Structures are given as structure tokens and as C-alpha cells.
Coordinates of C-alpha atoms in Angstrom, one line a residue:
Chain A
M10 CA 22.9 15.7 17.0
R11 CA 21.3 12.5 18.2
L12 CA 18.3 10.9 16.6
I13 CA 16.5 8.1 18.2
V14 CA 14.1 5.9 16.2
V15 CA 11.7 3.8 18.3
G16 CA 10.6 0.6 16.4
S17 CA 12.5 -1.3 13.7
G18 CA 9.6 -2.3 11.5
A19 CA 9.2 -1.0 7.9
A20 CA 8.6 2.6 9.0
G21 CA 11.4 2.8 11.6
D22 CA 13.9 1.1 9.3
A23 CA 13.1 3.4 6.4
A24 CA 13.3 6.5 8.7
A25 CA 16.7 5.5 10.1
F26 CA 18.3 4.8 6.7
E27 CA 16.8 8.0 5.2
A28 CA 18.0 10.1 8.1
R29 CA 21.6 8.8 7.8
R30 CA 21.5 9.3 4.0
T31 CA 20.3 12.9 4.4
D32 CA 22.8 13.9 7.1
P33 CA 25.7 11.5 7.5
S34 CA 26.9 13.4 10.6
L35 CA 23.8 12.4 12.5
S36 CA 24.2 9.8 15.1
V37 CA 21.2 7.4 14.7
F38 CA 20.0 4.9 17.3
L39 CA 17.4 2.3 16.2
F40 CA 15.5 0.7 19.1
S41 CA 14.1 -2.7 18.4
E42 CA 12.0 -4.6 20.9
E43 CA 12.5 -8.0 19.2
G44 CA 16.2 -7.4 18.5
L45 CA 15.8 -8.7 14.9
P46 CA 16.7 -6.9 11.7
L47 CA 13.8 -5.8 9.4
Y48 CA 11.7 -8.8 8.3
S49 CA 8.5 -9.1 6.3
P50 CA 5.5 -10.3 8.4
C51 CA 3.8 -11.2 5.1
L52 CA 6.4 -13.9 4.5
L53 CA 5.8 -15.6 7.9
P54 CA 3.0 -18.0 6.6
Q55 CA 5.5 -19.3 4.0
Y56 CA 8.2 -19.7 6.7
V57 CA 5.8 -21.4 9.1
G58 CA 4.7 -23.7 6.2
S59 CA 8.5 -24.3 5.7
S60 CA 8.3 -23.4 2.0
L61 CA 10.8 -20.6 2.6
S62 CA 14.1 -20.6 4.4
R63 CA 14.6 -18.4 7.5
D64 CA 17.1 -16.0 5.9
K65 CA 14.6 -15.2 3.1
I66 CA 12.1 -13.5 5.5
F67 CA 14.7 -11.0 6.5
L68 CA 15.1 -7.9 4.4
R69 CA 18.2 -6.6 6.2
T70 CA 21.1 -8.1 8.2
L71 CA 22.6 -6.6 11.3
D72 CA 25.6 -5.8 9.1
D73 CA 23.5 -3.5 7.0
Y74 CA 22.8 -1.3 10.0
R75 CA 26.5 -1.2 10.9
Q76 CA 27.5 -0.3 7.4
A77 CA 25.0 2.5 7.3
G78 CA 26.3 3.8 10.6
I79 CA 23.1 3.1 12.5
E80 CA 23.4 1.9 16.1
F81 CA 21.0 -1.1 16.4
V82 CA 19.8 -1.4 20.1
H83 CA 17.9 -4.4 21.4
D84 CA 15.8 -2.8 24.1
R85 CA 12.2 -2.1 25.0
V86 CA 11.1 1.6 25.1
T87 CA 8.7 2.2 28.0
G88 CA 8.0 5.9 27.8
I89 CA 9.1 9.4 26.7
R90 CA 9.7 12.4 28.9
H91 CA 9.7 15.0 26.1
Q92 CA 10.1 18.0 28.3
D93 CA 13.7 16.8 29.2
R94 CA 14.1 15.0 25.9
K95 CA 14.6 11.6 27.2
I96 CA 13.5 8.2 26.1
L97 CA 12.9 5.7 28.9
T98 CA 13.9 2.2 28.2
E99 CA 14.1 -1.0 30.3
S100 CA 17.9 -0.5 30.7
G101 CA 17.9 3.2 31.5
D102 CA 17.2 6.7 30.1
V103 CA 18.6 7.9 26.8
R104 CA 18.8 11.6 25.8
F105 CA 17.7 12.6 22.3
D106 CA 17.7 15.7 20.2
R107 CA 15.1 14.4 17.7
A108 CA 13.0 11.3 18.0
I109 CA 11.0 9.3 15.5
L110 CA 8.2 7.0 16.8
A111 CA 7.4 4.0 14.6
L112 CA 5.5 2.0 17.2
G113 CA 3.3 -0.1 14.9
S114 CA -0.2 -1.5 15.6
R115 CA -1.8 -4.5 17.3
P116 CA -5.1 -6.4 16.9
R117 CA -8.1 -4.8 18.4
S118 CA -9.5 -6.8 21.3
L119 CA -13.2 -7.4 21.6
P120 CA -15.0 -5.8 24.6
I121 CA -16.8 -9.0 25.5
E122 CA -16.6 -11.8 28.2
G123 CA -14.6 -14.9 27.5
R124 CA -11.6 -13.5 25.5
D125 CA -9.2 -15.6 27.6
R126 CA -10.7 -19.0 26.8
T127 CA -8.6 -21.5 24.9
G128 CA -9.6 -21.4 21.2
F129 CA -10.1 -17.7 21.0
F130 CA -7.4 -16.2 18.7
C131 CA -6.3 -13.0 17.0
L132 CA -4.3 -13.1 13.8
K133 CA -1.2 -11.0 13.7
S134 CA 2.0 -12.9 14.5
V135 CA 3.5 -16.2 13.7
K136 CA 2.5 -17.5 17.1
D137 CA -1.1 -16.8 16.4
G138 CA -1.0 -18.6 13.1
E139 CA 0.8 -21.6 14.6
A140 CA -1.7 -21.7 17.5
I141 CA -4.7 -21.7 15.1
L142 CA -3.2 -24.5 13.1
R143 CA -2.6 -26.6 16.3
H144 CA -6.2 -26.0 17.4
L145 CA -7.7 -26.6 13.9
A146 CA -11.2 -27.8 14.4
T147 CA -14.3 -28.4 12.4
R148 CA -16.5 -25.4 13.3
V149 CA -14.8 -22.0 13.2
A150 CA -16.2 -18.5 13.6
V151 CA -14.4 -15.6 12.2
I152 CA -15.4 -12.2 13.7
G153 CA -14.9 -9.3 11.3
S154 CA -15.2 -9.3 7.5
G155 CA -12.3 -7.0 6.7
N156 CA -9.6 -8.2 4.4
I157 CA -7.9 -10.3 7.0
G158 CA -11.2 -11.9 8.2
I159 CA -12.1 -12.8 4.6
E160 CA -8.7 -14.2 3.8
A161 CA -8.7 -16.2 7.1
A162 CA -12.1 -17.6 6.3
L163 CA -11.1 -18.7 2.8
A164 CA -7.8 -20.3 4.1
L165 CA -9.7 -22.2 6.8
R166 CA -12.1 -23.5 4.1
T167 CA -9.2 -25.0 2.3
H168 CA -8.4 -26.9 5.5
G169 CA -11.9 -28.3 5.3
C170 CA -13.4 -26.3 8.3
E171 CA -17.0 -25.2 8.5
V172 CA -16.5 -21.4 8.6
T173 CA -19.0 -18.7 9.7
L174 CA -18.1 -15.1 9.1
F175 CA -19.7 -12.5 11.4
E176 CA -19.9 -8.8 10.5
A177 CA -21.4 -6.2 12.7
E178 CA -22.5 -3.9 9.9
A179 CA -25.2 -4.6 7.3
T180 CA -22.7 -5.5 4.5
V181 CA -19.3 -7.3 4.3
N182 CA -16.1 -5.3 4.3
P183 CA -18.0 -1.9 4.7
L184 CA -14.8 0.0 5.4
F185 CA -13.6 -0.3 1.8
F186 CA -16.5 -1.3 -0.3
P187 CA -20.0 0.1 -1.0
P188 CA -23.0 -2.3 -0.7
L189 CA -23.1 -3.0 -4.5
F190 CA -19.6 -4.5 -4.2
S191 CA -20.1 -6.0 -0.8
H192 CA -23.0 -8.1 -2.2
L193 CA -20.7 -9.5 -5.0
I194 CA -18.0 -10.3 -2.4
Q195 CA -20.6 -12.0 -0.1
E196 CA -22.0 -14.0 -3.0
T197 CA -18.6 -15.3 -4.0
L198 CA -17.8 -16.1 -0.3
E199 CA -21.0 -18.1 0.0
S200 CA -20.3 -20.0 -3.2
E201 CA -16.9 -20.9 -1.6
G202 CA -18.9 -22.4 1.3
V203 CA -18.4 -19.6 3.9
E204 CA -21.6 -18.8 5.8
V205 CA -21.9 -15.0 6.2
I206 CA -23.9 -13.4 9.0
T207 CA -24.2 -9.6 8.8
G208 CA -25.6 -7.2 11.4
A209 CA -24.2 -9.4 14.1
R210 CA -24.0 -8.3 17.8
I211 CA -21.8 -10.7 19.6
T212 CA -22.3 -10.4 23.4
E213 CA -20.7 -13.4 24.9
I214 CA -18.2 -16.2 24.3
L215 CA -19.5 -19.5 25.6
G216 CA -17.5 -22.3 27.3
E217 CA -15.7 -22.8 30.6
V218 CA -12.1 -23.3 29.7
R219 CA -12.3 -24.0 26.0
V220 CA -14.4 -22.1 23.6
K221 CA -17.8 -23.7 23.0
G222 CA -19.6 -21.1 21.0
L223 CA -20.9 -17.5 21.0
I224 CA -24.1 -15.6 21.5
D225 CA -25.2 -13.3 18.7
R226 CA -28.3 -11.2 19.3
G227 CA -29.6 -13.7 21.9
I228 CA -29.1 -16.8 19.7
S229 CA -26.3 -19.2 20.6
H230 CA -24.1 -20.8 18.0
S231 CA -21.6 -23.5 18.8
F232 CA -18.0 -23.3 17.6
D233 CA -14.7 -24.9 18.5
V234 CA -12.5 -22.0 17.5
I235 CA -13.2 -18.3 17.3
I236 CA -10.8 -15.9 15.4
N237 CA -11.0 -12.2 16.1
C238 CA -10.3 -10.2 12.9
T239 CA -11.9 -6.9 13.9
G240 CA -9.0 -4.8 12.8
M241 CA -5.8 -3.2 14.1
I242 CA -5.4 -0.3 16.5
P243 CA -2.3 2.0 16.6
N244 CA 0.2 1.6 19.4
S245 CA -0.1 5.1 20.6
E246 CA 0.0 4.7 24.4
I247 CA 3.6 5.8 24.9
A248 CA 2.8 9.0 23.0
M249 CA -0.4 9.5 24.8
Q250 CA 1.3 9.2 28.2
A251 CA 3.9 11.7 27.1
G252 CA 1.1 14.2 26.3
L253 CA 1.4 14.2 22.5
A254 CA -1.8 14.9 20.5
I255 CA -3.8 11.8 19.6
G256 CA -6.4 11.8 16.8
S257 CA -10.0 10.7 16.8
K258 CA -9.2 7.2 15.5
G259 CA -6.5 6.6 18.2
G260 CA -3.4 7.3 16.2
I261 CA -0.6 9.8 16.9
L262 CA -1.7 12.9 15.2
I263 CA 0.9 14.2 12.6
D264 CA 1.2 16.9 10.1
P265 CA 2.3 16.3 6.4
Y266 CA 5.9 16.7 7.6
M267 CA 5.4 13.7 10.0
R268 CA 5.7 16.0 13.1
T269 CA 3.7 15.3 16.2
S270 CA 2.5 18.0 18.5
D271 CA 6.1 18.2 19.8
P272 CA 8.2 19.6 16.9
S273 CA 11.3 17.6 17.9
I274 CA 9.3 14.3 17.8
Y275 CA 8.2 12.7 14.5
A276 CA 6.0 9.7 14.0
C277 CA 5.3 7.4 11.0
G278 CA 3.8 4.0 10.0
D279 CA 0.9 2.1 11.6
C280 CA 0.9 4.2 14.8
V281 CA 0.0 7.5 13.1
E282 CA -3.2 9.3 12.0
L283 CA -2.9 11.8 9.2
H284 CA -5.2 14.8 9.0
D285 CA -6.6 15.0 5.5
D286 CA -6.6 18.6 4.3
E287 CA -8.9 17.9 1.4
D288 CA -12.1 17.9 3.5
G289 CA -10.6 19.3 6.6
Q290 CA -12.4 17.0 9.1
E291 CA -11.6 13.4 8.6
S292 CA -8.3 11.9 9.6
I293 CA -7.2 8.5 8.4
L294 CA -5.1 5.6 9.4
G295 CA -3.1 4.2 6.6
A296 CA -1.8 1.0 8.1
L297 CA -0.2 -0.5 5.0
W298 CA 3.4 -1.4 4.1
P299 CA 3.9 1.2 1.4
N300 CA 2.7 4.0 3.7
A301 CA 5.1 2.8 6.3
I302 CA 7.9 3.1 3.8
L303 CA 6.9 6.5 2.3
Q304 CA 6.1 8.0 5.7
G305 CA 9.3 6.5 7.2
R306 CA 11.4 8.1 4.5
A307 CA 9.7 11.5 5.0
A308 CA 10.1 11.3 8.8
G309 CA 13.8 10.5 8.4
S310 CA 14.4 13.3 5.9
N311 CA 12.6 15.9 8.0
A312 CA 14.3 14.8 11.3
A313 CA 17.6 15.1 9.6
G314 CA 16.8 18.7 8.5
R315 CA 15.6 18.4 4.9
P316 CA 11.9 19.2 4.7
K317 CA 9.9 16.5 2.8
K318 CA 6.2 16.5 2.6
Q319 CA 4.2 13.3 2.5
D320 CA 0.5 14.3 2.6
D321 CA -1.1 11.5 0.6
L322 CA -1.7 7.9 1.6
W323 CA -1.1 5.0 -0.6
N324 CA -4.5 3.5 0.0
L325 CA -4.6 0.4 -2.2
R326 CA -6.3 -2.6 -0.8
I327 CA -6.5 -5.8 -2.8
L328 CA -8.7 -8.7 -1.8
R329 CA -8.6 -11.9 -3.8
I330 CA -11.4 -14.4 -3.6
K331 CA -10.4 -17.4 -5.7
D332 CA -10.2 -16.0 -9.2
K333 CA -12.0 -12.7 -8.4
F334 CA -10.4 -9.5 -7.3
A335 CA -11.9 -6.7 -5.3
V336 CA -9.7 -3.6 -5.3
S337 CA -10.2 -0.4 -3.3
L338 CA -8.2 2.6 -4.2
G339 CA -8.1 6.0 -2.6
R340 CA -10.4 7.3 0.2
N341 CA -12.2 4.7 2.3
E342 CA -15.8 4.0 1.5
K343 CA -16.8 4.6 5.1
D344 CA -15.5 8.2 4.9
L345 CA -17.1 8.8 1.5
A346 CA -20.5 7.4 2.4
L347 CA -21.1 10.3 4.7
A348 CA -19.9 13.0 2.4
E349 CA -22.5 14.7 0.3
D350 CA -20.3 16.4 -2.3
V351 CA -19.1 13.1 -3.9
D352 CA -20.2 12.1 -7.3
V353 CA -20.3 8.4 -8.0
I354 CA -20.0 6.8 -11.5
D355 CA -20.4 3.1 -12.2
T356 CA -18.9 1.8 -15.4
Q357 CA -17.8 -1.4 -17.0
P358 CA -14.4 -0.4 -18.5
F359 CA -14.0 -3.9 -20.0
A360 CA -15.5 -7.3 -20.0
G361 CA -16.0 -8.8 -16.5
V362 CA -14.9 -5.7 -14.6
L363 CA -17.2 -3.5 -12.6
M364 CA -15.8 -0.2 -11.6
R365 CA -17.0 2.7 -9.5
S366 CA -15.1 6.0 -9.6
C367 CA -15.7 8.7 -7.0
L368 CA -15.2 12.3 -7.8
R369 CA -15.2 15.4 -5.7
Q370 CA -15.3 18.7 -7.6
G371 CA -14.3 17.0 -10.8
R372 CA -11.3 15.3 -9.3
L373 CA -10.9 11.6 -8.9
I374 CA -10.5 10.7 -5.2
A375 CA -11.3 7.0 -5.1
A376 CA -12.2 3.9 -7.1
R377 CA -13.4 0.4 -6.4
L378 CA -13.1 -2.5 -8.8
W379 CA -14.5 -5.9 -8.9
G380 CA -13.6 -8.7 -11.3
K381 CA -10.3 -9.3 -13.0
A382 CA -7.1 -7.8 -11.8
C383 CA -6.3 -4.9 -14.0
R384 CA -3.4 -2.5 -14.1
L385 CA -4.3 0.6 -12.3
G386 CA -1.0 2.4 -12.4
P387 CA -1.9 5.4 -14.5
F388 CA -5.2 5.7 -12.6
I389 CA -3.3 5.8 -9.3
S390 CA -1.1 8.5 -10.6
C391 CA -4.2 10.6 -11.5
I392 CA -5.5 10.3 -8.0
R393 CA -2.2 11.1 -6.3
R394 CA -1.6 14.1 -8.6
K395 CA -5.2 15.2 -7.9
W396 CA -5.9 15.7 -11.6
E397 CA -9.2 16.9 -12.8
V398 CA -11.1 14.5 -15.1
K399 CA -11.1 17.4 -17.6
T400 CA -7.3 17.4 -17.7
I401 CA -7.3 13.7 -18.3
Y402 CA -9.6 14.0 -21.2
S403 CA -7.6 16.8 -22.8
L404 CA -4.5 14.6 -22.3
L405 CA -6.1 11.6 -24.0
R406 CA -7.1 13.8 -27.0
N407 CA -3.6 15.2 -27.3
R408 CA -1.8 12.8 -29.7
R409 CA 1.7 14.3 -29.1
A410 CA 1.4 13.9 -25.4
L411 CA 0.3 10.3 -25.8
L412 CA 3.2 9.5 -28.2
R413 CA 5.6 10.9 -25.7
H414 CA 4.1 9.2 -22.6
P415 CA 2.5 6.1 -24.1
S416 CA 1.6 4.7 -20.7
L417 CA -1.1 7.3 -20.4
G418 CA -2.9 5.5 -23.2
Q419 CA -3.9 2.9 -20.8
L420 CA -6.3 5.4 -19.3
H421 CA -8.4 4.9 -22.4
F422 CA -9.8 1.8 -20.7
F423 CA -11.2 3.8 -17.8
F424 CA -12.1 7.0 -19.5
Q425 CA -14.3 6.2 -22.5
E426 CA -16.1 9.2 -23.7
Q427 CA -19.5 7.9 -22.8
S428 CA -18.7 6.9 -19.2
H429 CA -17.5 10.2 -17.7
P430 CA -19.4 13.2 -19.1
G431 CA -17.3 16.3 -19.0
Chain B
M5 CA -3.2 3.7 -30.1
E6 CA -5.4 1.0 -31.6
R7 CA -7.6 3.5 -33.5
E8 CA -4.7 5.0 -35.2
G9 CA -3.1 1.7 -36.2
L10 CA 0.1 2.5 -34.3
D11 CA 2.1 0.0 -32.2
I12 CA 3.8 1.4 -29.2
P13 CA 5.7 -1.0 -27.0
I14 CA 5.5 -0.2 -23.3
F15 CA 7.9 -2.1 -21.0
C16 CA 9.6 -1.7 -17.7
Q17 CA 11.3 1.7 -17.4
H18 CA 13.5 0.5 -14.5
C19 CA 12.5 3.7 -12.7
E20 CA 14.9 5.7 -10.6
E21 CA 12.6 5.3 -7.5
P22 CA 10.5 2.2 -8.5
I23 CA 7.0 2.3 -6.9
C24 CA 6.8 -1.5 -7.4
R25 CA 9.7 -1.9 -5.0
D26 CA 8.2 0.5 -2.4
V27 CA 4.8 -1.2 -2.4
C28 CA 6.1 -4.8 -2.2
P29 CA 5.4 -5.9 1.3
V30 CA 7.8 -8.8 1.1
G31 CA 10.8 -7.1 -0.4
A32 CA 10.7 -9.3 -3.5
L33 CA 11.4 -6.4 -5.9
S34 CA 14.8 -4.8 -5.8
K35 CA 16.8 -2.4 -7.9
G36 CA 20.3 -3.6 -8.3
S37 CA 23.5 -1.5 -8.4
D38 CA 23.3 -1.9 -12.2
G39 CA 19.9 -0.1 -12.2
V40 CA 17.9 -3.2 -13.2
V41 CA 14.6 -3.9 -11.4
R42 CA 14.3 -7.6 -10.6
I43 CA 11.8 -9.9 -8.9
D44 CA 12.8 -12.6 -6.3
T45 CA 10.0 -15.1 -7.2
E46 CA 10.8 -17.2 -4.2
R47 CA 9.8 -14.4 -1.8
C48 CA 6.8 -13.3 -3.9
V49 CA 3.4 -14.1 -2.2
G50 CA 1.3 -13.1 -5.2
C51 CA -0.4 -10.1 -3.7
W52 CA -0.6 -8.2 -7.1
S53 CA 0.4 -4.9 -5.5
C54 CA 3.2 -4.3 -7.9
S55 CA 1.3 -5.3 -11.0
I56 CA -1.7 -3.1 -10.1
S57 CA 0.3 -0.1 -9.1
C58 CA 3.0 0.1 -11.9
P59 CA 2.3 3.2 -13.9
Y60 CA 3.5 1.4 -17.1
G61 CA 1.6 -1.8 -16.5
A62 CA 4.9 -3.5 -17.0
I63 CA 4.6 -6.3 -14.5
S64 CA 2.6 -9.2 -15.6
F65 CA 1.5 -12.6 -14.2
Y66 CA 2.3 -15.2 -16.7
D67 CA 2.9 -19.0 -16.4
G68 CA 2.5 -19.1 -12.7
R69 CA 4.7 -16.2 -11.6
F70 CA 5.1 -12.5 -11.9
R71 CA 7.5 -11.3 -14.5
V72 CA 9.2 -8.0 -15.2
C73 CA 11.7 -7.1 -18.0
D74 CA 15.1 -8.0 -16.8
L75 CA 16.8 -6.7 -19.9
C76 CA 17.7 -10.3 -20.7
D77 CA 20.9 -10.0 -18.6
G78 CA 22.2 -7.2 -20.8
D79 CA 21.2 -8.5 -24.2
P80 CA 17.5 -7.8 -24.7
K81 CA 16.0 -10.1 -27.3
C82 CA 13.3 -7.5 -28.2
A83 CA 16.0 -5.1 -29.4
R84 CA 18.1 -7.8 -31.0
W85 CA 15.2 -9.2 -33.2
C86 CA 13.3 -6.0 -33.8
P87 CA 13.1 -6.0 -37.7
T88 CA 12.9 -2.3 -38.1
G89 CA 15.4 -1.3 -35.3
A90 CA 12.6 0.6 -33.6
I91 CA 13.7 -0.9 -30.2
Q92 CA 17.2 -0.2 -29.4
F93 CA 19.3 -1.0 -26.3
V94 CA 21.6 2.0 -25.6
E95 CA 23.0 3.9 -22.7
A96 CA 20.5 6.2 -21.0
S97 CA 22.7 9.2 -21.7
L98 CA 22.7 8.5 -25.4
A99 CA 19.0 7.8 -25.5
D100 CA 18.4 11.2 -24.0
I101 CA 19.9 13.1 -27.0
P102 CA 17.0 12.5 -29.5
R103 CA 14.5 13.1 -26.7
R104 CA 16.1 16.5 -25.9
R105 CA 16.1 17.3 -29.6
V106 CA 12.3 16.7 -29.8
A107 CA 11.8 18.8 -26.7
A108 CA 13.9 21.7 -28.1
E109 CA 12.1 21.5 -31.5
S110 CA 8.7 21.7 -29.9
L111 CA 9.9 24.7 -27.8
A112 CA 11.3 26.4 -30.9
K113 CA 8.4 25.6 -33.2
P114 CA 6.1 28.5 -32.3
K115 CA 8.9 30.9 -32.7
I116 CA 9.9 29.5 -36.1
E117 CA 6.3 29.6 -37.2
A118 CA 5.9 33.2 -36.0
R119 CA 9.0 34.2 -37.9
A120 CA 7.8 32.4 -41.0
G121 CA 4.5 34.2 -40.6
T122 CA 6.1 37.7 -40.6
M123 CA 8.2 36.7 -43.7
T124 CA 5.1 35.8 -45.7
E125 CA 3.5 39.0 -44.6
L126 CA 6.5 41.0 -45.7
K127 CA 6.5 39.3 -49.1
K128 CA 2.9 40.4 -49.6

């Protein structure tokens, strides 16, 4: 049987290796557009800043694929004809029995005039980073106050730029944090010298060839460089053209076994959208490295014939602003804000830490933290196992259980008797 | 265990499938063929994902870099200097024996108690 994996990022790589491990008789082809073995994009800034040697950014060598019996193909996939089970590539068609799509994501482009001017950037690849450094100017606008936007703004401040951060919604980082936390984040950003403008409606980029500024709600601001950090969108076009089901957020729709609407095609990583069975209506994108690894492994295992369910997302977002941490765990704030059956409890588990836990029917589904970095391991386990708060309390009262699993004791921090009634 | 005056050391369990390794976006954590989880500090970008997600809280940031128990290259100092011998460094298969015994005892306990109960009733 022939398995074709499209995309050699974290998800595709994990899928190919897991499939070979599950069924050594499977012939696995891994298609890579770049032709490079798996590398970590998070290490690219260090590599560009030449504090890290080139071989350190790679997590695999071409030899690893050979040893695992995976055929590594340097070719661009242009489409799928799933009726006749063929993958179309630049150098010809390839037949497949099973396929795994790990197509990744790309920066969202803004629907406004002037995106092609010099000085207007996105932030995803090494090229983008290098271009921004070459164009480094005094007045910089960052559009979008997600994690990447905030980190870019802070990094530019250390280069001595005047930075203005634009956010379309009323509070910063609204996808992950409720207003209470957003205000704390905004205050800290402002104390770091970043100007924050919320509720922005950017309609135009000014300038003829080079960026000169932008217009927000009719008022023009002048800038030398504009960086677009409005988020990532899944690369689902190939799947869409092939007629596979696409979710409401633009990702390839999959079930907990990583299957797309065609049972012989699987998908994993940044390009997918997972239907959440907890509330039945929302579907989520989980574009994060750990999700790519976990989903990739599940897709590889399922494609090789051993069923493996992967229905939860590792949704842990850590934002660091100087010495403060903002951590979002579990379901996104934006999804929860609309839900009516969610109970919210604000506590101060220990000095200098503000915490909000979100419960649905007595089960922990999300938490937000502000302040010091604290160890959330046991807390994450509670959310993933969908434990009821009642169960956690009875565990904490059970001395024998605690002696046998001492790490549970750390939950004491978060579950003081007075903070969570019941 | 503070309230009870008990000290329980919690350190890296060198998990079979370490979650710290899976969440690390730069591949800085690895599990060697000897089963030991190690950090490549040169690769580490300090994102805190491992420290925050470890179920045992065993990865800490200290003196400018992240640290995890590396079993002192096969001669753990905590075990060597533990004055009461509470910490021991033994093969996993050997360490399982007392644990299995505890599990068996707790399974057998209700049965033994029930038997003892009938005995006292018979004596009456």
C-alpha cells in the first residue's frame, strides 16, 4: 500500500514516521516543497542573528528519512484528484492508496489598498524577518495585537523604534484573553513604550512606492514601516479544489481520527479545523507545534491502519511581556465569551498571580493566568481528562492517593477550599 | 504536604512519552536511547512551554537556563547524599516490586478486613 504525505513540516514529519512505525510494510512518500529536512521555524531568529549554527535549526537529516524507509521527495504538490486517487505535482501525477495532507498555514493578508508598497511586511519566514531588519525605521505600525503582534512590537522597541499597535477589537489579544486580562496586558505594553490603539478600522495604506502611513477611521497616521500580524490562515485551497469539506474557519474539516470527508485522505497540523464535540457547534483551529505533532502522529497511525483518536487540542498560549506572563489554556476566550453555560471564577492562587478558571457543568474547560510563570502541568491534565472539580477535591482530600501521586499535590495552589465552592 | 509536615521530593520521571519533548517547538528536549530526558540549552529559546506543561513541575528556570534532572550522568547526587536512604537510584524493574506490593496490599485489604470481621463475630 502506498501512503503519500504532503508537506514535511512538524505534522507531516510526525505522520510519516508514525505510519512507518505502525506498519513497516507501508511505502511512504514525503513530499516537501522546500526540499529541506524538518527544521524549527522558532529557531530562525537565532540563526539569522547568527547566535546558532545552521545545523542546529534542523531536527532531522535526510539520512533519518532513509533509515526510517521514507522516500523524501522534493516536489511541489499542485492538486489532488481524489476520485482516481492521484496527487498532481509539478513533475507529474502520483497514484496513492492513502494520503495525509499537512499543508500548513500562511499569514492572512489585509483586504486594503496598498499592500504591495515597500515597507509593508508580514512576519512568518526568515525572509520577512531579514527584510524588516533591513528596513528598520523610526516609526513602525504593527497591525494586530495577537501574540505575534505583541512580541513583534516589543522586539521593535528594543531596537529603539516608535511602535504603535493597532487592534480592530475593543481590547488587545481578544482571541485568548478576556477584557480584565487584556487591560493588564495593555498597561504593561504601554509602560514599555508601545502606543496601543484599539477599535481601529484601517482603510488605506498611504504612499506611492514606499509606505508613508495609514488611515484609521478617517485619521491619517504617518509610518515608515507597517507590519501585518493579523493572524494565520490554513492552506486549504488544494483540498477545497478537490472537493473535500472545509470548515467555517477555513480549515480542512476533520474528525477525531484525522479523516477528511474522503475516508482515504487524512489531514493534520495548521491546515485543519477540528469539530469540537463538547458544544457541538464550534470548530477550532489549533495552529501550534504540539498540535501538529500530536495530530500528525494520530494521522500516521490511522492511515497505517491502527485507529488512534486525537480529539483534544493542546491549546496553551504563552505570552511574555518583560517579566510578566500571560497564559491562556484551553478553549479560546472568543468562543467562550458567546457561550452562556460557562461559569467564571477569578482567584489569586498565590502572590502576584491572577487566575480565571472557566467551568462548564462542573468541568474545567479553560484557564487564563497573569503574572508569574507557574507550573500548570497537573492543571492541564485535569482539563485534558475532563475531570469534574468535585473529583479533584475528593482526590486532594484523599491522603493515600496524594502519597502515591505526589504531583497532584500541586493542585492545592489552584484549588483552595474557599476559591471553588463545590 | 506542608500541613502534614511531610516532605515528598518530586523530580523528573523521565516519562515514556515525555510531553515536554512533544510541546517543545525547537526540539531542544529529547529522550535518549538510555531513557534520560535532556535539554539542549543551545537550541532553547526560553518559551516556557515545557516548564508550564510538565505534570510534575520538574523543569525549572534557574541561573539563566532551563534545567531538568539528568540523573547526574548515572550517579545522582540526591540519592548518594540522602541521609536516610529515602531516595534510591535503582533499575525501574526493581523499583516496581515494592510498588506492586503496595497495590496488592490495598487490593487485598478489604478482603482481609472482612475475614477478620467474621472471625470476631464467630468468637462472640
